[in-house]
PDB file of C-alpha atoms in Angstrom:
ATOM      1  CA  GLU E 177     -35.190  15.689   0.589  1.00 95.00           C
ATOM      2  CA  VAL E 178     -31.583  14.249  -0.389  1.00 96.00           C
ATOM      3  CA  GLN E 179     -32.415  10.715  -1.862  1.00 98.00           C
ATOM      4  CA  LEU E 180     -29.941   8.350  -3.108  1.00 98.00           C
ATOM      5  CA  LEU E 181     -31.307   5.368  -5.352  1.00 98.00           C
ATOM      6  CA  GLU E 182     -28.681   2.762  -6.234  1.00 98.00           C
ATOM      7  CA  SER E 183     -29.446  -0.176  -8.873  1.00 98.00           C
ATOM      8  CA  GLY E 184     -27.754  -2.351 -11.192  1.00 97.00           C
ATOM      9  CA  GLY E 185     -26.950  -5.192  -8.259  1.00 97.00           C
ATOM     10  CA  GLY E 186     -27.584  -8.757  -9.378  1.00 97.00           C
ATOM     11  CA  LEU E 187     -26.364 -12.304  -9.846  1.00 98.00           C
ATOM     12  CA  VAL E 188     -23.088 -12.833 -11.260  1.00 98.00           C
ATOM     13  CA  GLN E 189     -20.887 -15.664 -12.275  1.00 97.00           C
ATOM     14  CA  PRO E 190     -17.085 -15.346 -10.451  1.00 98.00           C
ATOM     15  CA  GLY E 191     -14.706 -13.419 -13.076  1.00 97.00           C
ATOM     16  CA  GLY E 192     -17.894 -11.606 -14.227  1.00 98.00           C
ATOM     17  CA  SER E 193     -18.706  -7.772 -14.221  1.00 98.00           C
ATOM     18  CA  LEU E 194     -21.693  -5.247 -13.012  1.00 98.00           C
ATOM     19  CA  ARG E 195     -22.313  -1.795 -12.945  1.00 98.00           C
ATOM     20  CA  LEU E 196     -23.760   0.091 -10.096  1.00 98.00           C
ATOM     21  CA  SER E 197     -25.261   3.218 -10.323  1.00 98.00           C
ATOM     22  CA  CYS E 198     -26.406   5.978  -7.948  1.00 98.00           C
ATOM     23  CA  ALA E 199     -28.844   8.623  -8.622  1.00 98.00           C
ATOM     24  CA  ALA E 200     -29.065  11.172  -6.529  1.00 98.00           C
ATOM     25  CA  SER E 201     -31.427  14.062  -5.680  1.00 98.00           C
ATOM     26  CA  GLY E 202     -32.219  16.652  -3.285  1.00 97.00           C
ATOM     27  CA  PHE E 203     -28.984  18.031  -3.119  1.00 96.00           C
ATOM     28  CA  THR E 204     -26.217  19.868  -5.037  1.00 97.00           C
ATOM     29  CA  PHE E 205     -24.280  16.717  -6.432  1.00 97.00           C
ATOM     30  CA  SER E 206     -21.463  18.159  -8.049  1.00 97.00           C
ATOM     31  CA  ASN E 207     -20.417  19.771  -4.761  1.00 95.00           C
ATOM     32  CA  ASN E 208     -20.340  17.116  -3.140  1.00 96.00           C
ATOM     33  CA  ALA E 209     -17.659  14.192  -2.621  1.00 96.00           C
ATOM     34  CA  MET E 210     -19.349  10.411  -2.569  1.00 97.00           C
ATOM     35  CA  THR E 211     -18.478   7.033  -1.971  1.00 97.00           C
ATOM     36  CA  TRP E 212     -19.542   3.103  -1.567  1.00 98.00           C
ATOM     37  CA  VAL E 213     -19.958   1.085   1.165  1.00 98.00           C
ATOM     38  CA  ARG E 214     -20.435  -2.706   1.439  1.00 98.00           C
ATOM     39  CA  GLN E 215     -21.960  -5.208   3.642  1.00 98.00           C
ATOM     40  CA  ALA E 216     -21.868  -9.069   3.274  1.00 97.00           C
ATOM     41  CA  PRO E 217     -24.802 -10.785   4.575  1.00 96.00           C
ATOM     42  CA  GLY E 218     -24.578 -11.082   8.232  1.00 95.00           C
ATOM     43  CA  LYS E 219     -21.080  -9.046   8.413  1.00 96.00           C
ATOM     44  CA  GLY E 220     -20.292  -5.681   8.963  1.00 97.00           C
ATOM     45  CA  LEU E 221     -19.430  -2.349   6.983  1.00 97.00           C
ATOM     46  CA  GLU E 222     -16.809  -2.334   4.439  1.00 97.00           C
ATOM     47  CA  TRP E 223     -15.575   1.063   2.929  1.00 97.00           C
ATOM     48  CA  VAL E 224     -15.092   0.459  -1.106  1.00 98.00           C
ATOM     49  CA  SER E 225     -14.447   3.680  -3.046  1.00 97.00           C
ATOM     50  CA  GLY E 226     -14.697   7.126  -3.037  1.00 96.00           C
ATOM     51  CA  ILE E 227     -14.576   9.691  -5.119  1.00 96.00           C
ATOM     52  CA  SER E 228     -14.063  13.450  -5.130  1.00 95.00           C
ATOM     53  CA  GLU E 229     -16.617  16.326  -5.903  1.00 96.00           C
ATOM     54  CA  SER E 230     -15.065  16.667  -9.466  1.00 96.00           C
ATOM     55  CA  GLY E 231     -14.423  13.010 -10.100  1.00 97.00           C
ATOM     56  CA  ARG E 232     -10.630  13.881 -10.532  1.00 97.00           C
ATOM     57  CA  THR E 233      -9.370  12.061  -7.571  1.00 96.00           C
ATOM     58  CA  THR E 234     -10.313   8.332  -6.166  1.00 96.00           C
ATOM     59  CA  TYR E 235      -9.455   6.173  -3.736  1.00 95.00           C
ATOM     60  CA  TYR E 236     -10.127   2.254  -3.068  1.00 96.00           C
ATOM     61  CA  ALA E 237     -10.019  -0.538  -0.490  1.00 96.00           C
ATOM     62  CA  ASP E 238      -7.307  -2.710  -0.958  1.00 95.00           C
ATOM     63  CA  SER E 239      -9.759  -5.418  -1.304  1.00 96.00           C
ATOM     64  CA  VAL E 240     -10.796  -3.962  -4.819  1.00 98.00           C
ATOM     65  CA  LYS E 241      -8.203  -1.903  -6.100  1.00 97.00           C
ATOM     66  CA  GLY E 242      -7.487  -2.890  -9.649  1.00 97.00           C
ATOM     67  CA  ARG E 243     -10.652  -4.520 -10.049  1.00 98.00           C
ATOM     68  CA  PHE E 244     -13.176  -1.950  -9.221  1.00 98.00           C
ATOM     69  CA  THR E 245     -13.452   1.855 -10.912  1.00 98.00           C
ATOM     70  CA  ILE E 246     -15.243   4.672  -9.085  1.00 98.00           C
ATOM     71  CA  SER E 247     -16.767   7.351 -11.586  1.00 98.00           C
ATOM     72  CA  ARG E 248     -19.261   9.929 -11.337  1.00 98.00           C
ATOM     73  CA  ASP E 249     -21.577  11.638 -13.909  1.00 98.00           C
ATOM     74  CA  ASN E 250     -22.312  15.501 -12.671  1.00 98.00           C
ATOM     75  CA  SER E 251     -24.326  16.196 -15.513  1.00 98.00           C
ATOM     76  CA  LYS E 252     -26.835  13.976 -14.569  1.00 98.00           C
ATOM     77  CA  ASN E 253     -26.320  13.428 -10.838  1.00 98.00           C
ATOM     78  CA  THR E 254     -25.341   9.837 -11.217  1.00 98.00           C
ATOM     79  CA  LEU E 255     -22.511   7.802  -9.216  1.00 98.00           C
ATOM     80  CA  PHE E 256     -20.948   4.557 -10.894  1.00 98.00           C
ATOM     81  CA  LEU E 257     -19.108   1.494  -9.760  1.00 98.00           C
ATOM     82  CA  GLN E 258     -17.796  -0.692 -12.032  1.00 98.00           C
ATOM     83  CA  MET E 259     -16.962  -4.122 -10.925  1.00 98.00           C
ATOM     84  CA  ASN E 260     -14.820  -6.084 -12.974  1.00 98.00           C
ATOM     85  CA  SER E 261     -12.980  -9.926 -12.307  1.00 98.00           C
ATOM     86  CA  LEU E 262     -16.026 -10.363  -9.212  1.00 98.00           C
ATOM     87  CA  ARG E 263     -15.159 -12.710  -6.765  1.00 98.00           C
ATOM     88  CA  ALA E 264     -17.328 -14.785  -4.033  1.00 97.00           C
ATOM     89  CA  GLU E 265     -16.122 -12.176  -1.161  1.00 97.00           C
ATOM     90  CA  ASP E 266     -17.415  -9.557  -3.511  1.00 98.00           C
ATOM     91  CA  THR E 267     -21.314 -10.848  -2.494  1.00 98.00           C
ATOM     92  CA  ALA E 268     -22.503  -7.953  -0.431  1.00 98.00           C
ATOM     93  CA  LEU E 269     -25.277  -5.275  -0.340  1.00 98.00           C
ATOM     94  CA  TYR E 270     -23.830  -2.171  -1.713  1.00 98.00           C
ATOM     95  CA  TYR E 271     -25.047   1.055  -0.407  1.00 98.00           C
ATOM     96  CA  CYS E 272     -23.853   4.707  -1.952  1.00 98.00           C
ATOM     97  CA  ALA E 273     -23.581   7.515   0.410  1.00 98.00           C
ATOM     98  CA  LYS E 274     -22.754  10.854   0.268  1.00 97.00           C
ATOM     99  CA  ARG E 275     -19.712  12.745   1.915  1.00 95.00           C
ATOM    100  CA  TYR E 276     -20.560  14.710   5.014  1.00 90.00           C
ATOM    101  CA  GLY E 277     -18.710  18.126   3.898  1.00 82.00           C
ATOM    102  CA  SER E 278     -14.920  17.741   4.072  1.00 78.00           C
ATOM    103  CA  ILE E 279     -14.759  14.940   6.655  1.00 83.00           C
ATOM    104  CA  TRP E 280     -14.813  11.179   5.822  1.00 87.00           C
ATOM    105  CA  GLY E 281     -18.407  10.774   7.244  1.00 93.00           C
ATOM    106  CA  PHE E 282     -21.201  10.070   5.377  1.00 96.00           C
ATOM    107  CA  ASP E 283     -24.757  11.738   6.300  1.00 94.00           C
ATOM    108  CA  TYR E 284     -26.913   9.943   4.003  1.00 96.00           C
ATOM    109  CA  TRP E 285     -27.122   6.717   2.299  1.00 98.00           C
ATOM    110  CA  GLY E 286     -29.024   5.025  -0.138  1.00 98.00           C
ATOM    111  CA  GLN E 287     -31.224   1.582   0.561  1.00 97.00           C
ATOM    112  CA  GLY E 288     -28.397  -0.720  -1.144  1.00 97.00           C
ATOM    113  CA  THR E 289     -28.295  -2.639  -4.098  1.00 98.00           C
ATOM    114  CA  LEU E 290     -27.758  -6.369  -3.739  1.00 98.00           C
ATOM    115  CA  VAL E 291     -24.460  -8.196  -5.739  1.00 98.00           C
ATOM    116  CA  THR E 292     -24.586 -12.039  -5.372  1.00 98.00           C
ATOM    117  CA  VAL E 293     -21.480 -13.979  -6.988  1.00 98.00           C
ATOM    118  CA  SER E 294     -22.088 -17.075  -7.586  1.00 96.00           C
ATOM    119  CA  SER E 295     -21.852 -19.645 -10.186  1.00 94.00           C
TER     120      SER E 295
ATOM    121  CA  GLN N 672     -10.283  -8.521  11.106  1.00 83.00           C
ATOM    122  CA  SER N 673     -10.982  -4.794  11.425  1.00 90.00           C
ATOM    123  CA  VAL N 674      -8.456  -2.409  11.453  1.00 93.00           C
ATOM    124  CA  LEU N 675     -10.251  -0.547  13.961  1.00 97.00           C
ATOM    125  CA  THR N 676     -11.395  -2.639  17.409  1.00 97.00           C
ATOM    126  CA  GLN N 677     -14.935  -2.723  18.850  1.00 98.00           C
ATOM    127  CA  PRO N 678     -16.593  -4.988  21.347  1.00 97.00           C
ATOM    128  CA  PRO N 679     -18.895  -7.614  19.664  1.00 97.00           C
ATOM    129  CA  SER N 680     -21.587  -6.705  21.645  1.00 97.00           C
ATOM    130  CA  ALA N 681     -22.779  -4.597  24.584  1.00 97.00           C
ATOM    131  CA  SER N 682     -26.226  -4.948  26.784  1.00 97.00           C
ATOM    132  CA  GLY N 683     -28.158  -2.395  29.335  1.00 96.00           C
ATOM    133  CA  THR N 684     -31.560  -2.418  30.686  1.00 96.00           C
ATOM    134  CA  PRO N 685     -33.467   0.683  29.932  1.00 97.00           C
ATOM    135  CA  GLY N 686     -32.596   3.783  31.584  1.00 96.00           C
ATOM    136  CA  GLN N 687     -28.487   2.796  32.075  1.00 97.00           C
ATOM    137  CA  ARG N 688     -25.820   4.146  30.336  1.00 97.00           C
ATOM    138  CA  VAL N 689     -23.489   2.422  27.911  1.00 98.00           C
ATOM    139  CA  THR N 690     -20.172   2.735  26.265  1.00 98.00           C
ATOM    140  CA  ILE N 691     -18.665   1.440  23.228  1.00 98.00           C
ATOM    141  CA  SER N 692     -15.308   1.176  22.441  1.00 98.00           C
ATOM    142  CA  CYS N 693     -13.335   1.470  19.205  1.00 98.00           C
ATOM    143  CA  SER N 694      -9.564   1.222  19.652  1.00 98.00           C
ATOM    144  CA  GLY N 695      -7.244   1.872  16.592  1.00 97.00           C
ATOM    145  CA  SER N 696      -3.324   3.302  16.025  1.00 97.00           C
ATOM    146  CA  ASN N 697      -1.764   6.325  15.028  1.00 96.00           C
ATOM    147  CA  SER N 698      -2.201   5.879  11.502  1.00 96.00           C
ATOM    148  CA  ASN N 699      -6.075   6.574  12.064  1.00 96.00           C
ATOM    149  CA  ILE N 700      -7.855   7.666  15.090  1.00 96.00           C
ATOM    150  CA  GLY N 701      -4.292   8.893  16.216  1.00 96.00           C
ATOM    151  CA  SER N 702      -4.379  11.351  13.440  1.00 95.00           C
ATOM    152  CA  TYR N 703      -8.420  11.984  12.587  1.00 95.00           C
ATOM    153  CA  THR N 704     -11.397  12.225  13.835  1.00 94.00           C
ATOM    154  CA  VAL N 705     -13.697   9.354  14.316  1.00 96.00           C
ATOM    155  CA  ASN N 706     -17.712   8.909  12.802  1.00 97.00           C
ATOM    156  CA  TRP N 707     -20.015   6.592  14.635  1.00 98.00           C
ATOM    157  CA  TYR N 708     -22.873   4.888  12.921  1.00 98.00           C
ATOM    158  CA  GLN N 709     -26.220   3.250  13.841  1.00 98.00           C
ATOM    159  CA  GLN N 710     -28.038   0.670  11.767  1.00 98.00           C
ATOM    160  CA  LEU N 711     -31.313  -0.541  12.847  1.00 97.00           C
ATOM    161  CA  PRO N 712     -32.300  -3.822  11.550  1.00 92.00           C
ATOM    162  CA  ARG N 713     -32.785  -4.377   7.793  1.00 92.00           C
ATOM    163  CA  THR N 714     -32.232  -0.524   7.068  1.00 96.00           C
ATOM    164  CA  ALA N 715     -29.113   1.690   5.881  1.00 97.00           C
ATOM    165  CA  PRO N 716     -26.939   2.902   8.396  1.00 97.00           C
ATOM    166  CA  LYS N 717     -27.255   6.469   9.937  1.00 97.00           C
ATOM    167  CA  LEU N 718     -24.480   8.939  11.223  1.00 96.00           C
ATOM    168  CA  LEU N 719     -24.865   9.138  14.725  1.00 96.00           C
ATOM    169  CA  ILE N 720     -21.392  11.139  15.597  1.00 96.00           C
ATOM    170  CA  TYR N 721     -19.229  12.747  13.427  1.00 94.00           C
ATOM    171  CA  ILE N 722     -16.058  14.720  14.098  1.00 94.00           C
ATOM    172  CA  SER N 723     -16.071  12.376  17.267  1.00 92.00           C
ATOM    173  CA  ASP N 724     -17.902  14.307  19.258  1.00 93.00           C
ATOM    174  CA  GLN N 725     -20.481  16.388  17.346  1.00 94.00           C
ATOM    175  CA  ARG N 726     -24.023  14.854  16.635  1.00 96.00           C
ATOM    176  CA  PRO N 727     -25.815  15.672  13.115  1.00 92.00           C
ATOM    177  CA  SER N 728     -29.537  17.557  13.702  1.00 92.00           C
ATOM    178  CA  GLY N 729     -32.090  15.111  14.644  1.00 94.00           C
ATOM    179  CA  VAL N 730     -29.571  12.909  16.987  1.00 96.00           C
ATOM    180  CA  PRO N 731     -30.762  12.711  20.477  1.00 96.00           C
ATOM    181  CA  GLU N 732     -28.437  14.510  22.642  1.00 96.00           C
ATOM    182  CA  ARG N 733     -28.461  10.945  24.727  1.00 96.00           C
ATOM    183  CA  PHE N 734     -25.776  10.081  22.458  1.00 97.00           C
ATOM    184  CA  SER N 735     -22.433  11.355  22.660  1.00 97.00           C
ATOM    185  CA  GLY N 736     -18.415  10.766  21.356  1.00 97.00           C
ATOM    186  CA  SER N 737     -15.814  11.253  22.731  1.00 96.00           C
ATOM    187  CA  LYS N 738     -11.655  10.619  21.631  1.00 96.00           C
ATOM    188  CA  SER N 739      -8.255  10.519  23.467  1.00 96.00           C
ATOM    189  CA  GLY N 740      -5.159   9.245  21.595  1.00 96.00           C
ATOM    190  CA  THR N 741      -6.043   6.233  19.401  1.00 97.00           C
ATOM    191  CA  SER N 742      -8.914   5.073  21.154  1.00 97.00           C
ATOM    192  CA  ALA N 743     -12.678   6.537  20.724  1.00 98.00           C
ATOM    193  CA  SER N 744     -15.976   6.112  22.477  1.00 98.00           C
ATOM    194  CA  LEU N 745     -19.451   5.840  22.098  1.00 98.00           C
ATOM    195  CA  ALA N 746     -22.234   6.361  25.015  1.00 98.00           C
ATOM    196  CA  ILE N 747     -25.583   6.442  25.074  1.00 97.00           C
ATOM    197  CA  SER N 748     -27.243   7.387  28.096  1.00 97.00           C
ATOM    198  CA  GLY N 749     -31.093   6.822  29.361  1.00 97.00           C
ATOM    199  CA  LEU N 750     -30.908   3.793  27.192  1.00 97.00           C
ATOM    200  CA  GLN N 751     -33.926   2.913  25.481  1.00 97.00           C
ATOM    201  CA  SER N 752     -35.584  -0.085  23.876  1.00 96.00           C
ATOM    202  CA  GLU N 753     -35.336   1.672  19.792  1.00 96.00           C
ATOM    203  CA  ASP N 754     -31.399   1.935  20.726  1.00 97.00           C
ATOM    204  CA  GLU N 755     -31.244  -1.599  19.884  1.00 97.00           C
ATOM    205  CA  ALA N 756     -28.807  -1.632  16.970  1.00 97.00           C
ATOM    206  CA  ASP N 757     -25.408  -2.535  15.789  1.00 98.00           C
ATOM    207  CA  TYR N 758     -22.749   0.299  15.875  1.00 98.00           C
ATOM    208  CA  TYR N 759     -19.625   1.052  14.106  1.00 98.00           C
ATOM    209  CA  CYS N 760     -16.706   3.359  14.441  1.00 98.00           C
ATOM    210  CA  ALA N 761     -15.135   5.138  11.340  1.00 97.00           C
ATOM    211  CA  ALA N 762     -12.271   7.197  10.489  1.00 96.00           C
ATOM    212  CA  TRP N 763      -9.378   7.434   7.851  1.00 95.00           C
ATOM    213  CA  ASP N 764      -6.481   6.008   7.722  1.00 95.00           C
ATOM    214  CA  ASP N 765      -3.476   7.705   5.898  1.00 94.00           C
ATOM    215  CA  SER N 766      -1.320   4.232   5.734  1.00 95.00           C
ATOM    216  CA  LEU N 767      -4.200   2.302   3.728  1.00 94.00           C
ATOM    217  CA  ASN N 768      -5.194   6.002   1.964  1.00 93.00           C
ATOM    218  CA  ALA N 769      -8.533   4.835   2.833  1.00 94.00           C
ATOM    219  CA  VAL N 770     -11.822   4.621   5.110  1.00 96.00           C
ATOM    220  CA  VAL N 771     -11.504   1.708   7.617  1.00 97.00           C
ATOM    221  CA  PHE N 772     -14.445   0.664   9.763  1.00 97.00           C
ATOM    222  CA  GLY N 773     -14.892  -1.083  12.847  1.00 97.00           C
ATOM    223  CA  GLY N 774     -16.134  -4.714  12.976  1.00 97.00           C
ATOM    224  CA  GLY N 775     -19.304  -3.466  14.626  1.00 97.00           C
ATOM    225  CA  THR N 776     -21.101  -3.731  18.233  1.00 98.00           C
ATOM    226  CA  LYS N 777     -24.553  -5.447  18.623  1.00 98.00           C
ATOM    227  CA  LEU N 778     -26.062  -3.705  21.264  1.00 98.00           C
ATOM    228  CA  THR N 779     -29.011  -5.539  23.084  1.00 97.00           C
ATOM    229  CA  VAL N 780     -31.356  -3.424  25.503  1.00 96.00           C
ATOM    230  CA  LEU N 781     -32.391  -6.362  28.291  1.00 92.00           C
TER     231      LEU N 781
END
């Protein structure tokens, strides 16, 4: 059974940093591209970042480019999102998701970890 | 303002057929396939349609997708109360080099 378990969310002050993790199991992690998608309270889905199977290629939404860094450790089946210079508008539930083959569709999602940016 | 445009709401009665539209541009829907997600209240999104018209295993045949030019549609036939959810379209955008989502459509089953 595929499982994605996010952790690392919490309350942080504006300008602060957080590192999110996503522990994957039930599939060959190193064979799958991964992504982060967020959802602000009461709002829609927003794609944040994606990473290739090897980790060599990364993609970012303009809203987080230069502030967030996606990475992965295939030896530990774990996906990361380093978030710096956090802003109030980054407050959201952050989901990690597995890319479905070669398409930019996501077939398995975690339950999310909540990030709140507030003073 | 989302790159892909969806109606904010849709509704239907049990048994009816409902269609949700998703409008984009040449840099996204016009060049790439569309994926649809269903998000039930207080749950993570679920992939409903991929490559514009394909259903993952386990998704009922009542759900179907189509694409034409820079627009896509999700159709739900034989509407059921459990279909009440938010629905999102998404596609790759090569101008932004990013995945773009629609703003979501809240489906109400009357």
